[in-house]
Short mmCIF file of C-alpha atoms and ligand atoms in Angstrom, two decimals:
data_model
loop_
_atom_site.label_atom_id
_atom_site.label_comp_id
_atom_site.label_asym_id
_atom_site.label_seq_id
_atom_site.Cartn_x
_atom_site.Cartn_y
_atom_site.Cartn_z
CA MET A 565 0.00 0.00 0.00
CA SER A 566 1.25 3.47 -0.73
CA ALA A 567 1.73 6.30 1.71
CA PRO A 568 0.68 8.72 2.95
CA ARG A 569 -2.80 7.30 3.34
CA LEU A 570 -5.88 7.70 5.46
CA GLU A 571 -7.23 4.39 6.64
CA ILE A 572 -10.96 4.83 7.02
CA ASN A 573 -12.80 2.14 8.92
CA LEU A 574 -16.33 2.31 7.59
CA HIS A 575 -17.61 -0.09 10.22
CA LYS A 576 -16.46 2.22 13.01
CA ILE A 577 -18.07 5.25 11.32
CA HIS A 578 -21.27 3.23 10.94
CA HIS A 579 -21.14 2.36 14.63
CA ASN A 580 -20.56 5.98 15.72
CA ALA A 581 -23.42 7.25 13.57
CA SER A 582 -25.86 4.56 14.79
CA ILE A 583 -25.12 5.20 18.45
CA LEU A 584 -25.53 8.97 18.11
CA ILE A 585 -28.77 8.52 16.14
CA GLN A 586 -30.16 6.23 18.86
CA ARG A 587 -29.17 8.43 21.78
CA LEU A 588 -30.61 11.56 20.17
CA ALA A 589 -33.77 9.82 18.96
CA ALA A 590 -34.55 9.15 22.60
CA ARG A 591 -34.69 12.96 23.03
CA GLY A 592 -36.76 13.48 19.89
CA ILE A 593 -33.78 14.84 17.97
CA SER A 594 -32.86 13.77 14.42
CA VAL A 595 -29.34 13.79 13.02
CA THR A 596 -28.18 15.51 9.86
CA ALA A 597 -24.80 13.92 9.11
CA VAL A 598 -22.29 16.53 7.97
CA THR A 599 -20.07 15.32 5.13
CA LYS A 600 -17.83 18.33 4.48
CA ALA A 601 -14.78 16.77 6.13
CA THR A 602 -15.14 13.77 3.81
CA ILE A 603 -15.36 16.11 0.76
CA GLY A 604 -18.53 14.31 -0.21
CA SER A 605 -17.18 10.75 -0.26
CA PRO A 606 -20.01 8.62 -1.69
CA GLU A 607 -18.74 5.54 0.25
CA ILE A 608 -18.93 7.35 3.58
CA ALA A 609 -22.29 8.91 2.64
CA CYS A 610 -23.54 5.43 1.88
CA ILE A 611 -22.43 4.10 5.27
CA LEU A 612 -24.17 7.02 7.00
CA LEU A 613 -27.42 6.22 5.21
CA ASN A 614 -27.06 2.55 6.13
CA ALA A 615 -26.69 3.63 9.75
CA GLY A 616 -30.09 5.34 9.58
CA ILE A 617 -29.32 8.91 8.47
CA ASN A 618 -31.89 10.49 6.14
CA THR A 619 -30.39 13.92 5.62
CA LEU A 620 -26.83 14.82 4.71
CA GLY A 621 -25.47 18.30 5.25
CA ASP A 622 -22.50 19.86 3.53
CA SER A 623 -21.15 23.39 3.44
CA ARG A 624 -20.01 23.09 -0.18
CA ILE A 625 -22.25 22.62 -3.19
CA GLU A 626 -19.39 20.78 -4.97
CA ASN A 627 -19.54 17.98 -2.38
CA ILE A 628 -23.32 17.74 -2.67
CA GLU A 629 -22.95 17.48 -6.45
CA THR A 630 -20.38 14.68 -6.03
CA MET A 631 -22.76 12.69 -3.84
CA ARG A 632 -25.76 13.32 -6.09
CA ARG A 633 -23.86 12.18 -9.18
CA ALA A 634 -22.84 9.03 -7.34
CA GLY A 635 -26.53 8.34 -6.74
CA VAL A 636 -26.56 8.96 -2.97
CA ALA A 637 -30.26 8.97 -2.16
CA ALA A 638 -30.66 11.38 0.76
CA THR A 639 -32.18 14.74 1.44
CA MET A 640 -29.30 17.18 0.84
CA SER A 641 -28.87 20.28 2.95
CA LEU A 642 -26.44 23.03 2.02
CA ILE A 643 -25.47 24.16 5.52
CA ARG A 644 -23.45 27.24 4.56
CA SER A 645 -25.28 30.15 2.93
CA PRO A 646 -25.16 29.68 -0.83
CA MET A 647 -23.04 32.26 -2.62
CA LEU A 648 -25.14 34.50 -4.88
CA SER A 649 -23.10 33.05 -7.74
CA HIS A 650 -24.14 29.50 -6.71
CA VAL A 651 -27.92 29.87 -6.29
CA ALA A 652 -28.72 28.07 -9.57
CA ARG A 653 -26.60 25.07 -8.50
CA ALA A 654 -28.02 25.18 -4.99
CA VAL A 655 -31.64 24.80 -6.10
CA ILE A 656 -30.79 21.95 -8.48
CA TYR A 657 -28.55 19.85 -6.23
CA ALA A 658 -29.64 20.74 -2.69
CA ASP A 659 -33.15 20.23 -1.32
CA ILE A 660 -32.64 22.70 1.49
CA SER A 661 -30.16 25.49 2.15
CA PHE A 662 -29.31 27.38 5.33
CA ASN A 663 -29.65 31.12 4.88
CA SER A 664 -29.11 34.41 6.65
CA GLU A 665 -29.25 37.02 3.84
CA LEU A 666 -32.44 38.16 2.10
CA GLU A 667 -30.49 38.97 -1.04
CA VAL A 668 -29.45 35.33 -1.36
CA ILE A 669 -32.95 34.13 -0.47
CA ARG A 670 -34.38 36.29 -3.28
CA GLY A 671 -31.75 34.83 -5.62
CA LEU A 672 -32.77 31.31 -4.60
CA SER A 673 -36.41 32.12 -5.28
CA SER A 674 -35.71 33.31 -8.85
CA ALA A 675 -33.38 30.37 -9.50
CA ALA A 676 -36.00 27.94 -8.19
CA GLN A 677 -38.66 29.55 -10.40
CA LYS A 678 -36.40 29.17 -13.45
CA ALA A 679 -35.66 25.56 -12.56
CA LYS A 680 -39.36 24.92 -11.87
CA ARG A 681 -38.57 23.53 -8.45
CA ASN A 682 -39.35 24.27 -4.85
CA HIS A 683 -36.44 24.89 -2.52
CA GLY A 684 -36.45 24.54 1.27
CA VAL A 685 -34.96 27.26 3.46
CA VAL A 686 -33.73 27.04 7.03
CA LEU A 687 -33.10 30.49 8.50
CA MET A 688 -30.02 30.71 10.68
CA VAL A 689 -30.29 32.83 13.82
CA GLU A 690 -27.33 34.52 15.53
CA LEU A 691 -27.24 33.50 19.21
CA GLY A 692 -23.84 34.82 20.26
CA ASP A 693 -21.03 32.91 18.52
CA LEU A 694 -20.84 35.69 15.92
CA ARG A 695 -20.60 33.57 12.84
CA GLU A 696 -23.63 33.27 10.53
CA GLY A 697 -27.17 34.18 11.48
CA ILE A 698 -29.94 36.75 11.41
CA MET A 699 -30.11 38.86 14.57
CA PRO A 700 -33.12 37.56 16.57
CA GLY A 701 -34.90 40.92 16.33
CA ASP A 702 -34.78 40.77 12.52
CA LEU A 703 -36.09 37.21 12.18
CA GLU A 704 -39.77 38.07 11.92
CA GLN A 705 -39.21 40.57 9.10
CA THR A 706 -37.05 38.05 7.20
CA VAL A 707 -39.72 35.36 7.54
CA ARG A 708 -42.38 37.79 6.31
CA GLU A 709 -40.42 38.56 3.16
CA LEU A 710 -39.44 34.92 2.57
CA LEU A 711 -43.08 33.84 2.73
CA SER A 712 -43.92 36.31 -0.03
CA LEU A 713 -41.37 34.79 -2.44
CA PRO A 714 -42.38 32.09 -4.93
CA ASN A 715 -40.92 28.56 -5.02
CA LEU A 716 -39.45 28.72 -1.52
CA VAL A 717 -40.62 26.72 1.48
CA LEU A 718 -39.69 27.82 5.01
CA LYS A 719 -38.50 24.54 6.56
CA GLY A 720 -37.31 25.81 9.87
CA ILE A 721 -34.78 27.77 11.87
CA GLY A 722 -31.37 26.89 13.21
CA THR A 723 -28.30 28.22 14.92
CA ASN A 724 -24.60 27.52 15.04
CA LEU A 725 -22.49 27.94 18.17
CA ALA A 726 -19.01 26.97 19.33
CA CYS A 727 -17.32 27.53 15.98
CA ARG A 728 -15.96 31.03 15.77
CA SER A 729 -15.99 32.10 19.40
CA GLY A 730 -16.50 28.84 21.29
CA VAL A 731 -19.86 29.96 22.72
CA THR A 732 -21.28 26.92 24.54
CA PRO A 733 -24.82 25.67 23.85
CA ASP A 734 -26.80 25.98 27.09
CA ASP A 735 -30.34 26.31 28.43
CA ARG A 736 -30.32 30.05 27.83
CA ASN A 737 -29.40 30.14 24.13
CA MET A 738 -31.32 26.92 23.31
CA THR A 739 -34.45 28.22 25.05
CA GLU A 740 -34.13 31.39 23.02
CA LEU A 741 -34.14 29.28 19.85
CA SER A 742 -37.27 27.40 20.99
CA THR A 743 -38.99 30.64 21.91
CA LEU A 744 -38.24 32.10 18.48
CA ALA A 745 -39.65 28.96 16.81
CA ASP A 746 -42.89 29.26 18.82
CA ALA A 747 -43.17 32.98 18.10
CA ILE A 748 -42.72 32.55 14.32
CA GLU A 749 -45.27 29.73 14.20
CA GLU A 750 -47.82 31.74 16.10
CA LYS A 751 -47.26 34.99 14.21
CA PHE A 752 -47.46 33.41 10.75
CA ASN A 753 -49.73 30.48 11.54
CA LEU A 754 -47.36 27.85 10.17
CA THR A 755 -45.32 24.86 11.36
CA LEU A 756 -41.54 24.80 11.41
CA ASP A 757 -40.45 21.20 10.71
CA ILE A 758 -36.82 21.80 11.62
CA VAL A 759 -35.41 23.47 14.72
CA SER A 760 -31.72 22.73 14.28
CA GLY A 761 -29.90 23.35 17.54
CA GLY A 762 -26.33 23.11 16.32
CA ASN A 763 -23.33 20.88 15.68
CA SER A 764 -21.27 18.34 17.64
CA PRO A 765 -20.53 20.79 20.49
CA ASN A 766 -24.27 20.67 21.19
CA LEU A 767 -24.26 16.97 22.16
CA ASN A 768 -23.57 17.52 25.86
CA TRP A 769 -26.53 19.84 26.12
CA ALA A 770 -28.84 17.76 23.92
CA LEU A 771 -28.13 14.55 25.83
CA GLY A 772 -28.14 16.27 29.21
CA ASN A 773 -30.73 15.70 31.86
CA HIS A 774 -33.19 18.46 30.96
CA ASP A 775 -35.90 19.53 28.56
CA THR A 776 -34.65 20.10 25.00
CA GLY A 777 -37.66 22.24 24.08
CA ARG A 778 -38.33 22.63 20.39
CA VAL A 779 -34.84 21.51 19.28
CA ASN A 780 -35.43 18.49 17.03
CA ASN A 781 -32.28 18.31 14.91
CA LEU A 782 -28.50 18.43 15.26
CA ARG A 783 -25.93 18.57 12.46
CA LEU A 784 -23.07 16.23 13.33
CA GLY A 785 -19.70 15.85 11.63
CA GLU A 786 -16.76 15.58 13.99
CA SER A 787 -18.53 13.44 16.59
CA ILE A 788 -19.44 10.82 13.98
CA LEU A 789 -16.03 10.71 12.30
CA LEU A 790 -13.73 11.17 15.29
CA GLY A 791 -15.92 10.01 18.18
CA CYS A 792 -15.22 13.06 20.30
CA GLU A 793 -17.09 16.16 21.40
CA PRO A 794 -15.42 19.38 20.30
CA LEU A 795 -15.91 21.59 23.37
CA GLN A 796 -13.32 19.81 25.52
CA ARG A 797 -12.25 17.37 22.79
CA LEU A 798 -13.09 14.43 25.03
CA PRO A 799 -13.96 10.99 23.65
CA ILE A 800 -17.70 10.23 23.65
CA GLU A 801 -18.50 7.11 25.64
CA GLY A 802 -19.15 4.07 23.47
CA LEU A 803 -17.81 5.64 20.27
CA HIS A 804 -14.68 4.79 18.27
CA THR A 805 -12.05 7.53 18.25
CA ASP A 806 -9.85 5.72 15.74
CA ALA A 807 -12.20 5.29 12.79
CA ILE A 808 -9.80 7.36 10.72
CA THR A 809 -6.00 7.11 11.03
CA LEU A 810 -3.14 8.56 9.02
CA VAL A 811 -0.17 6.47 7.90
CA ALA A 812 3.08 8.05 6.71
CA GLU A 813 6.38 6.57 5.55
CA VAL A 814 9.92 7.20 6.83
CA ILE A 815 12.32 8.59 4.21
CA GLU A 816 15.31 9.45 6.42
CA SER A 817 16.44 7.99 9.73
CA LYS A 818 19.64 9.23 11.39
CA ASP A 819 21.29 10.08 14.67
CA LYS A 820 21.40 13.88 14.73
CA PRO A 821 21.98 16.57 17.34
CA SER A 822 18.73 17.83 18.87
CA GLN A 823 19.87 21.45 18.45
CA PRO A 824 20.30 23.29 15.12
CA TRP A 825 23.54 25.14 14.49
CA GLY A 826 24.22 28.43 12.67
CA LYS A 827 22.51 31.81 12.94
CA LEU A 828 18.72 31.39 13.20
CA GLY A 829 16.11 33.32 11.17
CA GLN A 830 12.50 32.41 10.39
CA THR A 831 11.45 28.86 9.54
CA ALA A 832 9.49 27.87 6.42
CA PHE A 833 6.18 28.59 8.15
CA GLY A 834 7.31 31.36 10.48
CA GLN A 835 8.66 30.89 13.98
CA ARG A 836 6.96 28.17 16.01
CA ALA A 837 7.64 27.03 19.56
CA PRO A 838 10.97 28.07 21.07
CA PRO A 839 13.72 25.52 20.48
CA ALA A 840 13.49 22.42 22.67
CA ALA A 841 15.98 21.77 25.46
CA ASP A 842 19.23 20.18 24.31
CA GLN A 843 18.78 16.42 24.47
CA GLY A 844 22.16 15.68 22.93
CA ARG A 845 21.98 13.33 19.99
CA ILE A 846 18.60 11.87 19.13
CA THR A 847 17.27 9.34 16.64
CA GLN A 848 15.59 11.64 14.17
CA ALA A 849 13.27 10.29 11.50
CA ILE A 850 11.67 12.17 8.63
CA LEU A 851 8.28 11.15 7.26
CA ALA A 852 7.11 12.04 3.77
CA ILE A 853 4.13 14.13 4.84
CA GLY A 854 3.80 17.82 5.63
CA GLU A 855 1.70 20.95 5.71
CA GLN A 856 0.43 20.29 2.18
CA ASP A 857 -1.06 16.97 3.30
CA THR A 858 -2.34 17.56 6.81
CA ASP A 859 -2.14 19.88 9.83
CA PRO A 860 1.02 18.59 11.56
CA GLY A 861 -0.05 20.32 14.79
CA GLY A 862 -3.15 18.10 14.87
CA LEU A 863 -1.32 14.76 14.70
CA GLN A 864 -0.81 12.47 17.63
CA ALA A 865 2.14 10.09 17.31
CA PRO A 866 2.29 6.64 18.93
CA ALA A 867 3.81 6.38 22.42
CA GLY A 868 7.58 6.79 22.36
CA ILE A 869 7.61 9.05 19.29
CA ASP A 870 7.62 12.86 19.53
CA ILE A 871 6.76 15.21 16.70
CA LEU A 872 9.50 17.85 16.48
CA GLY A 873 8.50 19.93 13.49
CA ALA A 874 7.17 20.06 9.98
CA SER A 875 7.49 21.90 6.69
CA SER A 876 5.52 21.59 3.44
CA ASP A 877 6.55 18.00 2.73
CA HIS A 878 8.52 16.76 5.76
CA LEU A 879 7.46 15.73 9.24
CA ILE A 880 10.35 15.40 11.67
CA VAL A 881 10.07 13.13 14.70
CA ASN A 882 12.25 11.99 17.56
CA SER A 883 11.80 8.25 17.35
CA GLY A 884 13.39 7.75 20.79
CA GLN A 885 14.19 4.16 21.66
CA CYS A 886 12.32 2.77 18.68
CA HIS A 887 14.56 3.17 15.63
CA GLN A 888 12.38 3.71 12.55
CA PRO A 889 14.15 2.41 9.45
CA VAL A 890 13.68 4.01 6.06
CA GLY A 891 10.56 2.53 4.46
CA SER A 892 8.79 1.83 7.74
CA GLU A 893 5.40 3.34 8.46
CA ILE A 894 4.12 5.31 11.43
CA ARG A 895 0.43 5.62 12.24
CA PHE A 896 -1.04 8.82 13.67
CA GLN A 897 -4.31 9.80 15.31
CA LEU A 898 -5.82 13.00 13.93
CA ASN A 899 -7.76 15.92 15.26
CA TYR A 900 -10.44 17.59 13.15
CA SER A 901 -8.07 20.03 11.48
CA ALA A 902 -5.53 17.33 10.54
CA MET A 903 -8.30 15.05 9.27
CA LEU A 904 -9.95 17.81 7.21
CA ARG A 905 -6.72 18.69 5.47
CA ALA A 906 -5.69 15.07 4.87
CA MET A 907 -9.12 14.26 3.42
CA THR A 908 -8.81 17.27 1.13
CA SER A 909 -5.21 16.64 0.00
CA PRO A 910 -4.89 14.85 -3.36
CA PHE A 911 -1.53 13.49 -2.11
CA VAL A 912 -3.11 11.42 0.64
CA GLU A 913 -4.65 8.17 -0.52
CA LYS A 914 -7.97 7.18 1.06
CA VAL A 915 -8.25 3.51 1.87
CA MET A 916 -11.69 2.41 3.05
CA GLY A 917 -12.51 -0.94 4.46
CA ALA A 918 -13.65 -3.23 7.23
CA TYR A 919 -17.37 -2.82 6.95
CA ASP A 920 -18.03 -6.10 8.70
CA GLY A 921 -17.23 -7.92 5.48
CA LYS A 922 -20.52 -6.80 3.96
CA ALA A 923 -20.67 -5.11 0.59
CA ILE A 924 -21.52 -1.42 0.58
CA THR A 925 -24.68 -0.61 -1.31
CA CYS A 926 -26.46 2.70 -1.48
C1 PLP B 751 -19.37 22.07 9.94
C2 PLP B 751 -20.73 22.41 10.38
C3 PLP B 751 -21.43 21.51 11.20
C4 PLP B 751 -20.82 20.24 11.74
O1 PLP B 751 -19.97 20.57 12.82
P1 PLP B 751 -19.27 19.43 13.72
O2 PLP B 751 -18.70 20.18 14.85
O3 PLP B 751 -18.25 18.79 12.84
O4 PLP B 751 -20.32 18.49 14.13
C5 PLP B 751 -22.73 21.84 11.54
N1 PLP B 751 -23.31 22.97 11.11
C6 PLP B 751 -22.67 23.87 10.32
C7 PLP B 751 -23.39 25.09 9.89
C8 PLP B 751 -21.36 23.60 9.92
O5 PLP B 751 -20.73 24.48 9.14
#
């Protein structure tokens, strides 16, 4: 097998998705599986549907198009506001899009009219994280205008926390979302099918021991793929945290001093951590993987191996007592950032397998 590669255990992803679906179903909450980190892999989409997911969410229309062309039969939600320049693609390939700008919503309406389709809209509400969303006081006016536009269907409202500022989902902001849903329904005499409370950082709140109000949907990416919750980055009980691992190959292995010599300026990617303490000579290995393939800062090496630094194409490790000969492979655990970049890099092969020996069918 060639390196670098991501080894993707489809059985473990299936397991993670099923467990989260079950736990949230007990609270009346459905799961939209978010596929952006997989750049729309039809195999992974297929596994998610087999696990019981009905709706896939992706921030990029390109990924939704990839899955559609591969015949993935799910409701597709574009979870980032469409660009004005993408509205025609959005209404053709996505069933629903998440929106916060009337200008875009008007564009979707005309595009949907031209395409002779109806398009679902979820309005995003700003509840403090200061990323996307209509300010709560402007929601009613936005709904009023949306309802006057042809070929659009108001599907619901949603919010996104814990991404830009790390604002934690809690009773206060989630109750505000429920209250807004009730108010819109009453004012306009309609039913909102979707009240989407947030992303993986919302799991602790949603599964906590309290009333979840009107929240009936979460959009989950990281928790399904990596088995951890993003607020403290702790593993979620009963989930696999090693469904996706990164394998890289050693291309140089030598005893070298731990300290550089010569006058020091900036490194390839600017100055990082201050130089490590002098450890004398160490067994240094170089792996053929770098910033162009992954986020080196998000890799976790096996016990006994320390990551020392990285540039575009080289990852340098102290292999300690375990000499790593040229040609040997080292396996790393990844955080979200490292996984996202490795999934996106054309230089990293994706090897999928181990779905309980069963064939994958969509
Ligand atoms: C990426 C994203 C998600 C999924 O977030 P995770 O933390 O990976 O679960 C959900 N909603 C929106 C709007 C997103 O952009």
